[in-house]
């Protein structure tokens, strides 16, 4: 059964894990390389609001741009043939394929790295958006990789609370929490995630 393609103009929680639970990232350079590929393939077709890379899975919150918002001159493809239409789903597949090829070559491995189809859930309310941002940033704490969100380097939390230049939709994220202090306070609290429990992966 083929998954439903990502639709323009919608927000999505996109996530996946290593095939059969295997690691996706072996060393620091792997995380950096994945983010470089992400910028190359995804930035032209989507706005990013939150992300977290864990050793064997990842979570991303994105808005898929409307067709007229996409600058096709910046699109990167995994083949030399320019596709007839811009597909965000295809761009994500290109990202995962490119990363898999690089990892297979570097570590002398073969076969799939990610589970076959990446998961996607439409984010259709402000409450869901807020709780999902927290869930994504809190993932390393939840999985006991660290005690405090700020200590884990491979999430967008540090970018949101900083002033460094970024393509992350920092100001828009903060607006969802009204201001930066509320953003920090929300992340230091323990919001009830029951209503999105069925929409997140463990």
XYZ file of C-alpha atoms in Angstrom:
202
model
C 0.000 0.000 0.000
C 1.544 3.291 -1.103
C 1.420 6.184 1.386
C -0.582 9.296 0.547
C 1.695 11.928 -1.070
C 2.516 15.056 0.914
C 0.142 17.878 -0.010
C 1.155 21.469 -0.651
C 0.028 23.996 1.943
C -0.121 21.527 4.850
C 1.917 21.006 8.007
C 3.300 17.526 8.663
C 5.041 15.550 11.346
C 7.482 13.443 9.334
C 9.395 10.640 10.985
C 11.093 7.355 10.329
C 13.615 4.990 11.845
C 16.353 2.632 10.814
C 15.290 -0.529 9.021
C 14.545 -3.123 11.719
C 15.599 -0.535 14.298
C 19.224 -0.251 13.120
C 21.229 2.928 13.727
C 21.021 5.746 11.205
C 23.916 7.727 12.659
C 27.230 6.229 13.748
C 29.313 9.317 14.420
C 29.027 13.119 14.600
C 29.835 13.658 10.920
C 26.813 11.526 9.959
C 24.415 13.924 11.703
C 26.075 16.898 10.000
C 25.961 15.229 6.594
C 22.251 14.358 6.955
C 21.509 18.014 7.773
C 23.489 19.181 4.727
C 21.503 16.833 2.511
C 18.294 17.992 4.195
C 19.105 21.584 3.306
C 19.881 20.565 -0.265
C 16.744 18.511 -0.952
C 14.079 19.789 1.461
C 14.643 23.517 2.013
C 13.409 24.390 -1.498
C 10.060 22.608 -0.987
C 9.346 22.970 2.737
C 9.679 25.262 5.741
C 11.097 23.551 8.828
C 9.703 24.298 12.304
C 11.298 21.639 14.507
C 13.581 18.650 14.144
C 15.412 16.026 16.152
C 17.899 13.408 15.015
C 18.242 10.399 17.309
C 20.642 7.508 16.859
C 18.088 5.260 15.133
C 15.203 7.587 14.234
C 14.257 11.186 13.516
C 11.335 13.609 13.809
C 10.688 16.694 11.678
C 7.856 19.250 11.675
C 7.476 20.932 8.298
C 5.157 23.032 6.187
C 5.028 21.933 2.551
C 5.170 25.049 0.413
C 2.501 25.866 -2.128
C 3.640 25.237 -5.698
C 3.984 28.959 -6.428
C 6.210 29.366 -3.324
C 8.768 26.847 -4.610
C 11.803 28.194 -6.431
C 12.369 25.383 -8.911
C 15.835 26.728 -9.779
C 17.023 25.652 -6.327
C 15.711 22.096 -6.562
C 18.186 19.240 -6.370
C 17.329 15.819 -7.755
C 18.859 12.422 -7.215
C 19.004 11.845 -10.978
C 19.961 14.019 -13.920
C 16.420 14.002 -15.287
C 14.334 16.954 -14.208
C 10.932 15.673 -13.019
C 7.791 16.839 -14.793
C 6.333 18.135 -11.522
C 7.736 19.104 -8.127
C 6.906 16.510 -5.485
C 7.752 17.055 -1.813
C 7.351 13.320 -1.210
C 9.900 12.633 -3.942
C 12.303 15.178 -2.488
C 12.181 13.391 0.883
C 12.800 10.088 -0.883
C 15.756 11.686 -2.684
C 17.131 12.803 0.693
C 16.871 9.343 2.241
C 18.263 7.628 -0.849
C 21.236 9.983 -1.047
C 22.012 9.493 2.653
C 21.692 5.705 2.362
C 24.030 5.567 -0.639
C 26.638 7.650 1.190
C 26.409 5.538 4.366
C 26.592 2.274 2.416
C 29.681 3.482 0.609
C 31.406 4.870 3.700
C 30.756 1.893 5.970
C 30.892 -0.821 3.329
C 27.300 -1.890 3.948
C 24.481 -2.877 1.596
C 20.686 -2.718 1.532
C 18.090 -0.465 3.102
C 18.984 1.936 5.874
C 15.534 3.408 6.566
C 12.200 1.645 6.922
C 10.547 1.519 3.506
C 8.039 4.370 3.703
C 8.629 7.416 5.873
C 5.687 8.217 8.141
C 3.702 11.390 7.850
C 0.879 12.874 9.952
C -0.983 16.083 9.161
C -0.687 18.708 11.904
C -4.060 20.451 11.894
C -4.349 22.437 15.136
C -2.333 24.943 17.142
C -2.439 22.701 20.204
C -1.119 19.756 18.230
C 1.616 21.992 16.794
C 2.728 23.157 20.259
C 2.758 19.692 21.766
C 4.542 18.245 18.764
C 7.307 20.867 18.977
C 7.771 19.925 22.634
C 7.648 16.208 21.866
C 10.296 16.542 19.153
C 12.620 18.630 21.330
C 12.039 16.415 24.366
C 12.740 13.168 22.501
C 16.349 12.852 23.745
C 15.142 13.288 27.340
C 12.308 10.838 26.804
C 14.771 8.237 25.515
C 17.219 9.050 28.343
C 20.021 10.334 26.112
C 20.216 13.424 28.296
C 18.533 14.967 31.351
C 17.882 18.383 29.842
C 16.674 19.356 26.368
C 19.352 22.030 25.916
C 22.178 19.518 26.392
C 21.368 17.453 23.290
C 22.981 18.958 20.157
C 20.892 17.378 17.379
C 17.583 19.182 17.794
C 16.290 22.603 16.762
C 15.720 23.707 20.381
C 19.101 25.422 20.680
C 18.495 27.239 17.406
C 15.116 28.564 18.542
C 16.540 30.115 21.725
C 19.618 31.545 19.969
C 20.177 34.492 17.656
C 22.319 32.681 15.119
C 21.399 32.824 11.460
C 19.125 29.953 10.474
C 16.637 28.762 7.878
C 14.508 27.308 10.681
C 11.222 29.196 11.048
C 12.333 30.477 14.458
C 10.083 33.529 14.720
C 7.023 31.590 13.600
C 7.718 28.848 16.154
C 8.069 31.384 18.964
C 4.778 33.015 17.881
C 2.980 29.710 18.495
C 4.130 30.004 22.119
C 3.461 33.790 22.203
C 7.046 34.716 23.114
C 10.457 33.194 23.828
C 9.964 33.061 27.595
C 6.747 31.085 27.188
C 8.511 28.816 24.714
C 11.202 28.070 27.310
C 8.653 27.695 30.103
C 6.547 25.260 28.063
C 9.638 23.161 27.400
C 10.527 23.125 31.099
C 7.031 21.937 32.040
C 5.543 18.544 31.335
C 2.584 19.044 28.976
C -0.040 16.360 28.638
C 0.689 14.525 25.395
C -2.270 12.136 25.588
C -4.145 13.661 22.678
C -1.218 13.219 20.306
C -0.030 9.898 21.714
C -1.506 7.996 18.777
C 0.162 10.333 16.299
C 3.739 9.854 17.442
C 6.148 6.980 17.010
C 8.074 5.081 19.642
